[in-house]
PDB file of C-alpha atoms in Angstrom:
ATOM      1  CA  ARG U   1     122.832 -15.753 -58.460  1.00  0.00           C
ATOM      2  CA  HIS U   2     126.532 -15.008 -56.570  1.00  0.00           C
ATOM      3  CA  PRO U   3     127.226 -11.508 -57.262  1.00  0.00           C
ATOM      4  CA  THR U   4     129.870 -11.829 -59.178  1.00  0.00           C
ATOM      5  CA  LYS U   5     127.482 -13.146 -61.879  1.00  0.00           C
ATOM      6  CA  CYS U   6     125.095 -10.103 -60.999  1.00  0.00           C
ATOM      7  CA  PRO U   7     125.287  -6.901 -63.945  1.00  0.00           C
ATOM      8  CA  THR U   8     127.672  -4.445 -62.180  1.00  0.00           C
ATOM      9  CA  THR U   9     125.898  -0.718 -62.666  1.00  0.00           C
ATOM     10  CA  LYS U  10     127.553   0.490 -65.735  1.00  0.00           C
ATOM     11  CA  GLU U  11     126.952  -2.809 -67.292  1.00  0.00           C
ATOM     12  CA  THR U  12     123.050  -2.099 -65.735  1.00  0.00           C
ATOM     13  CA  ILE U  13     123.259   1.781 -67.436  1.00  0.00           C
ATOM     14  CA  GLU U  14     124.623   0.639 -70.614  1.00  0.00           C
ATOM     15  CA  SER U  15     122.195  -1.942 -70.631  1.00  0.00           C
ATOM     16  CA  LEU U  16     119.311   0.837 -70.923  1.00  0.00           C
ATOM     17  CA  VAL U  17     121.056   3.011 -73.051  1.00  0.00           C
ATOM     18  CA  ALA U  18     121.494   0.354 -75.643  1.00  0.00           C
ATOM     19  CA  LYS U  19     117.606  -0.294 -75.494  1.00  0.00           C
ATOM     20  CA  GLY U  20     116.613   3.260 -75.465  1.00  0.00           C
ATOM     21  CA  TYR U  21     114.733   3.048 -71.773  1.00  0.00           C
ATOM     22  CA  VAL U  22     117.322   5.673 -70.726  1.00  0.00           C
ATOM     23  CA  THR U  23     119.523   8.450 -72.562  1.00  0.00           C
ATOM     24  CA  ASN U  24     122.778   9.083 -72.090  1.00  0.00           C
ATOM     25  CA  GLU U  25     122.586  12.404 -70.863  1.00  0.00           C
ATOM     26  CA  ARG U  26     119.721  11.176 -67.897  1.00  0.00           C
ATOM     27  CA  ALA U  27     121.970   8.036 -67.547  1.00  0.00           C
ATOM     28  CA  ASN U  28     124.922  10.194 -66.694  1.00  0.00           C
ATOM     29  CA  GLU U  29     122.382  12.595 -63.822  1.00  0.00           C
ATOM     30  CA  TYR U  30     122.212   8.925 -62.111  1.00  0.00           C
ATOM     31  CA  VAL U  31     125.986   8.399 -62.769  1.00  0.00           C
ATOM     32  CA  THR U  32     126.832  12.197 -61.306  1.00  0.00           C
ATOM     33  CA  MET U  33     124.100  11.342 -58.587  1.00  0.00           C
ATOM     34  CA  PHE U  34     125.162   8.010 -57.180  1.00  0.00           C
ATOM     35  CA  GLN U  35     129.097   8.727 -58.038  1.00  0.00           C
ATOM     36  CA  GLN U  36     129.958   8.902 -53.897  1.00  0.00           C
ATOM     37  CA  MET U  37     128.300   5.601 -53.163  1.00  0.00           C
ATOM     38  CA  HIS U  38     129.878   4.401 -55.710  1.00  0.00           C
ATOM     39  CA  ASN U  39     133.417   5.373 -54.618  1.00  0.00           C
ATOM     40  CA  PHE U  40     132.784   3.095 -51.342  1.00  0.00           C
ATOM     41  CA  PHE U  41     131.012   0.518 -52.541  1.00  0.00           C
ATOM     42  CA  ASP U  42     131.244  -2.281 -54.735  1.00  0.00           C
ATOM     43  CA  THR U  43     127.437  -2.771 -56.421  1.00  0.00           C
ATOM     44  CA  ASN U  44     125.629  -5.254 -58.114  1.00  0.00           C
ATOM     45  CA  PHE U  45     122.434  -5.560 -59.014  1.00  0.00           C
ATOM     46  CA  CYS U  46     120.274  -8.236 -58.618  1.00  0.00           C
ATOM     47  CA  PRO U  47     118.660  -8.310 -62.697  1.00  0.00           C
ATOM     48  CA  ASP U  48     115.554  -9.901 -61.761  1.00  0.00           C
ATOM     49  CA  GLY U  49     114.581  -6.777 -59.453  1.00  0.00           C
ATOM     50  CA  VAL U  50     112.941  -3.618 -60.359  1.00  0.00           C
ATOM     51  CA  GLY U  51     115.603  -1.495 -59.335  1.00  0.00           C
ATOM     52  CA  ALA U  52     118.046  -3.231 -61.942  1.00  0.00           C
ATOM     53  CA  GLN U  53     115.756  -2.802 -64.544  1.00  0.00           C
ATOM     54  CA  THR U  54     114.245   0.428 -64.111  1.00  0.00           C
ATOM     55  CA  LEU U  55     117.350   1.484 -63.006  1.00  0.00           C
ATOM     56  CA  ASN U  56     116.474   2.259 -59.801  1.00  0.00           C
ATOM     57  CA  GLY U  57     113.086   4.781 -61.385  1.00  0.00           C
ATOM     58  CA  TYR U  58     115.755   6.544 -62.895  1.00  0.00           C
ATOM     59  CA  ALA U  59     114.720   4.898 -66.302  1.00  0.00           C
ATOM     60  CA  LYS U  60     111.143   5.073 -66.489  1.00  0.00           C
ATOM     61  CA  LEU U  61     109.936   4.076 -70.152  1.00  0.00           C
ATOM     62  CA  ALA U  62     111.893   0.517 -69.006  1.00  0.00           C
ATOM     63  CA  PRO U  63     109.349  -2.301 -68.771  1.00  0.00           C
ATOM     64  CA  SER U  64     109.843  -4.563 -65.851  1.00  0.00           C
ATOM     65  CA  THR U  65     109.130  -8.128 -65.294  1.00  0.00           C
ATOM     66  CA  GLN U  66     107.437  -7.124 -62.038  1.00  0.00           C
ATOM     67  CA  ASP U  67     104.741  -4.694 -63.817  1.00  0.00           C
ATOM     68  CA  HIS U  68     101.787  -7.065 -63.440  1.00  0.00           C
ATOM     69  CA  LEU U  69     102.191  -7.398 -59.429  1.00  0.00           C
ATOM     70  CA  PRO U  70     100.954  -4.841 -56.365  1.00  0.00           C
ATOM     71  CA  ILE U  71     103.352  -2.393 -55.872  1.00  0.00           C
ATOM     72  CA  THR U  72     103.359  -3.857 -52.530  1.00  0.00           C
ATOM     73  CA  SER U  73     104.458  -7.374 -53.635  1.00  0.00           C
ATOM     74  CA  ARG U  74     107.258  -6.374 -56.135  1.00  0.00           C
ATOM     75  CA  VAL U  75     110.951  -6.535 -54.782  1.00  0.00           C
ATOM     76  CA  SER U  76     114.357  -5.155 -55.952  1.00  0.00           C
ATOM     77  CA  GLY U  77     117.819  -6.068 -55.240  1.00  0.00           C
ATOM     78  CA  ASP U  78     120.920  -5.575 -54.959  1.00  0.00           C
ATOM     79  CA  TRP U  79     124.587  -6.796 -54.090  1.00  0.00           C
ATOM     80  CA  PHE U  80     127.472  -5.131 -52.365  1.00  0.00           C
ATOM     81  CA  LYS U  81     130.183  -4.852 -50.432  1.00  0.00           C
ATOM     82  CA  VAL U  82     132.899  -2.098 -49.240  1.00  0.00           C
ATOM     83  CA  LYS U  83     135.601  -1.287 -51.175  1.00  0.00           C
ATOM     84  CA  GLU U  84     138.043  -0.958 -48.571  1.00  0.00           C
ATOM     85  CA  PRO U  85     138.727  -3.158 -45.464  1.00  0.00           C
ATOM     86  CA  LEU U  86     136.646  -0.965 -42.649  1.00  0.00           C
ATOM     87  CA  SER U  87     136.815  -1.701 -39.107  1.00  0.00           C
ATOM     88  CA  LYS U  88     134.235  -3.338 -37.057  1.00  0.00           C
ATOM     89  CA  ASP U  89     132.816   0.482 -36.005  1.00  0.00           C
ATOM     90  CA  ASP U  90     133.012   1.724 -39.338  1.00  0.00           C
ATOM     91  CA  GLN U  91     131.072  -1.597 -40.557  1.00  0.00           C
ATOM     92  CA  ILE U  92     128.014  -0.750 -38.604  1.00  0.00           C
ATOM     93  CA  GLY U  93     128.307   2.920 -40.251  1.00  0.00           C
ATOM     94  CA  ALA U  94     128.500   1.551 -43.827  1.00  0.00           C
ATOM     95  CA  LEU U  95     125.671  -1.014 -43.409  1.00  0.00           C
ATOM     96  CA  ALA U  96     123.515   1.869 -41.843  1.00  0.00           C
ATOM     97  CA  PHE U  97     124.375   4.137 -44.936  1.00  0.00           C
ATOM     98  CA  TRP U  98     123.569   1.141 -47.330  1.00  0.00           C
ATOM     99  CA  MET U  99     120.146  -0.009 -45.712  1.00  0.00           C
ATOM    100  CA  ASP U 100     118.922   3.209 -45.781  1.00  0.00           C
ATOM    101  CA  GLY U 101     119.548   4.055 -49.190  1.00  0.00           C
ATOM    102  CA  GLY U 102     116.836   4.459 -51.544  1.00  0.00           C
ATOM    103  CA  LEU U 103     114.395   3.220 -49.102  1.00  0.00           C
ATOM    104  CA  SER U 104     112.719   6.230 -48.563  1.00  0.00           C
ATOM    105  CA  PHE U 105     111.379   6.439 -52.129  1.00  0.00           C
ATOM    106  CA  LEU U 106     110.754   2.532 -53.123  1.00  0.00           C
ATOM    107  CA  THR U 107     107.634   2.754 -54.066  1.00  0.00           C
ATOM    108  CA  LEU U 108     108.341   5.389 -56.811  1.00  0.00           C
ATOM    109  CA  ILE U 109     110.593   3.359 -57.748  1.00  0.00           C
ATOM    110  CA  HIS U 110     108.590   0.029 -58.162  1.00  0.00           C
ATOM    111  CA  ASP U 111     106.103   2.741 -59.804  1.00  0.00           C
ATOM    112  CA  HIS U 112     108.378   3.634 -62.801  1.00  0.00           C
ATOM    113  CA  LYS U 113     109.069   7.099 -60.755  1.00  0.00           C
ATOM    114  CA  TYR U 114     111.857   9.233 -59.364  1.00  0.00           C
ATOM    115  CA  LEU U 115     111.962  11.700 -56.714  1.00  0.00           C
ATOM    116  CA  GLU U 116     111.291  14.441 -59.169  1.00  0.00           C
ATOM    117  CA  ASP U 117     107.645  13.201 -59.321  1.00  0.00           C
ATOM    118  CA  VAL U 118     106.888  14.129 -56.250  1.00  0.00           C
ATOM    119  CA  GLY U 119     106.769  17.106 -53.570  1.00  0.00           C
ATOM    120  CA  ALA U 120     107.851  15.720 -50.523  1.00  0.00           C
ATOM    121  CA  CYS U 121     109.923  12.783 -49.432  1.00  0.00           C
ATOM    122  CA  SER U 122     111.609  12.156 -46.552  1.00  0.00           C
ATOM    123  CA  THR U 123     111.957   9.371 -43.471  1.00  0.00           C
ATOM    124  CA  LEU U 124     109.614   9.829 -40.467  1.00  0.00           C
ATOM    125  CA  ASP U 125     111.152   7.204 -38.445  1.00  0.00           C
ATOM    126  CA  PHE U 126     113.817   4.176 -39.016  1.00  0.00           C
ATOM    127  CA  ALA U 127     114.700   1.420 -37.440  1.00  0.00           C
ATOM    128  CA  ILE U 128     117.891  -1.200 -38.082  1.00  0.00           C
ATOM    129  CA  ARG U 129     117.916  -4.600 -36.506  1.00  0.00           C
ATOM    130  CA  ILE U 130     121.504  -6.080 -36.157  1.00  0.00           C
ATOM    131  CA  PHE U 131     121.137 -10.110 -35.660  1.00  0.00           C
ATOM    132  CA  VAL U 132     124.670 -10.870 -36.481  1.00  0.00           C
ATOM    133  CA  ASN U 133     127.930 -10.302 -33.792  1.00  0.00           C
ATOM    134  CA  ASP U 134     130.058 -11.112 -37.067  1.00  0.00           C
ATOM    135  CA  LEU U 135     128.904  -8.730 -39.541  1.00  0.00           C
ATOM    136  CA  ASP U 136     131.531  -7.978 -42.171  1.00  0.00           C
ATOM    137  CA  VAL U 137     130.692  -5.565 -45.154  1.00  0.00           C
ATOM    138  CA  ASN U 138     134.548  -6.319 -46.192  1.00  0.00           C
ATOM    139  CA  ASP U 139     132.357  -9.194 -47.700  1.00  0.00           C
ATOM    140  CA  TRP U 140     129.669  -9.638 -50.453  1.00  0.00           C
ATOM    141  CA  HIS U 141     125.914  -9.227 -48.832  1.00  0.00           C
ATOM    142  CA  LEU U 142     122.379  -9.099 -50.320  1.00  0.00           C
ATOM    143  CA  ARG U 143     119.752  -6.619 -49.460  1.00  0.00           C
ATOM    144  CA  GLU U 144     115.995  -6.471 -50.486  1.00  0.00           C
ATOM    145  CA  ARG U 145     113.760  -4.136 -50.952  1.00  0.00           C
ATOM    146  CA  ILE U 146     110.709  -4.154 -50.443  1.00  0.00           C
ATOM    147  CA  SER U 147     107.541  -1.321 -49.993  1.00  0.00           C
ATOM    148  CA  GLN U 148     104.653  -2.857 -47.643  1.00  0.00           C
ATOM    149  CA  ARG U 149     102.629  -0.101 -47.701  1.00  0.00           C
ATOM    150  CA  GLY U 150     101.380   3.081 -48.965  1.00  0.00           C
ATOM    151  CA  SER U 151      98.572   5.701 -48.907  1.00  0.00           C
ATOM    152  CA  VAL U 152      97.754   8.427 -46.354  1.00  0.00           C
ATOM    153  CA  GLY U 153     100.657  10.134 -47.353  1.00  0.00           C
ATOM    154  CA  ARG U 154     103.326   7.816 -46.151  1.00  0.00           C
ATOM    155  CA  THR U 155     105.299   4.895 -47.644  1.00  0.00           C
ATOM    156  CA  TYR U 156     106.541   2.065 -45.103  1.00  0.00           C
ATOM    157  CA  GLY U 157     109.281  -0.077 -46.581  1.00  0.00           C
ATOM    158  CA  GLU U 158     111.839  -2.569 -45.368  1.00  0.00           C
ATOM    159  CA  ALA U 159     114.985  -3.498 -46.283  1.00  0.00           C
ATOM    160  CA  ARG U 160     116.817  -7.189 -45.232  1.00  0.00           C
ATOM    161  CA  LEU U 161     120.201  -7.943 -45.529  1.00  0.00           C
ATOM    162  CA  TRP U 162     122.627 -11.550 -45.720  1.00  0.00           C
ATOM    163  CA  ASN U 163     125.564 -12.734 -45.866  1.00  0.00           C
ATOM    164  CA  ASN U 164     126.967 -14.756 -48.913  1.00  0.00           C
ATOM    165  CA  GLN U 165     126.103 -17.597 -46.892  1.00  0.00           C
ATOM    166  CA  GLY U 166     122.330 -17.543 -46.721  1.00  0.00           C
ATOM    167  CA  LYS U 167     122.597 -15.302 -43.526  1.00  0.00           C
ATOM    168  CA  LEU U 168     119.833 -13.106 -42.181  1.00  0.00           C
ATOM    169  CA  VAL U 169     122.010 -10.367 -40.834  1.00  0.00           C
ATOM    170  CA  ALA U 170     120.330  -7.066 -40.623  1.00  0.00           C
ATOM    171  CA  SER U 171     116.747  -5.627 -41.155  1.00  0.00           C
ATOM    172  CA  MET U 172     115.623  -1.652 -41.595  1.00  0.00           C
ATOM    173  CA  THR U 173     112.275  -0.791 -42.164  1.00  0.00           C
ATOM    174  CA  GLN U 174     111.344   2.909 -42.869  1.00  0.00           C
ATOM    175  CA  GLN U 175     107.609   4.976 -42.621  1.00  0.00           C
ATOM    176  CA  CYS U 176     108.138   7.858 -44.927  1.00  0.00           C
ATOM    177  CA  ILE U 177     106.607  10.947 -45.636  1.00  0.00           C
ATOM    178  CA  MET U 178     105.212  11.234 -49.236  1.00  0.00           C
ATOM    179  CA  ARG U 179     103.411  13.617 -50.771  1.00  0.00           C
ATOM    180  CA  PRO U 180     102.245  14.642 -54.421  1.00  0.00           C
ATOM    181  CA  LYS U 181     103.912  17.184 -56.274  1.00  0.00           C
ATOM    182  CA  GLN U 182     101.730  20.407 -56.479  1.00  0.00           C
ATOM    183  CA  VAL U 183     100.847  21.910 -59.945  1.00  0.00           C
ATOM    184  CA  LEU U 184     101.567  25.693 -59.918  1.00  0.00           C
ATOM    185  CA  LYS U 185      98.615  27.988 -60.841  1.00  0.00           C
ATOM    186  CA  SER U 186     101.046  28.648 -64.267  1.00  0.00           C
ATOM    187  CA  GLU U 187     101.096  25.109 -65.414  1.00  0.00           C
ATOM    188  CA  LEU U 188      97.235  25.011 -65.478  1.00  0.00           C
TER     189      LEU U 188
END
């Protein structure tokens, strides 16, 4: 689906609030948390992805059309482009920033959870691979994210990026630490 035919973040939030899957207060928290990102990037969710259907895990009660799949088979996707033209050097930085976004906690997103549901979540290592010499994030690109593995306190995820002609232009993989939230004795 063409990026301009996909819902914006604002439209996605409004739809989830209208359906009662996320409160206005929680939606406002999401907007505040990611405001700087949206100051620099235009983003449109792919509506079939878990990220769109759950507001990247923020709308925990929202069902996903992928809930019947194992977490490692669930996919999220979004389109992005920078709002202001960037030089070639700055484009690499913008690309790395966007590819990294949310990958460390993608397993949570695909399980209707968010960062407040874990005790620790952080990238252990990552690799970004750029496959083209003519990268242009001034134009729309499609990012697809999948969590390949999650066990023994670690996750492994991959983000792949295509330009709007369908050419794979970059990939990022990350291994991350993810620890359960500790229950305090006072909470027992």
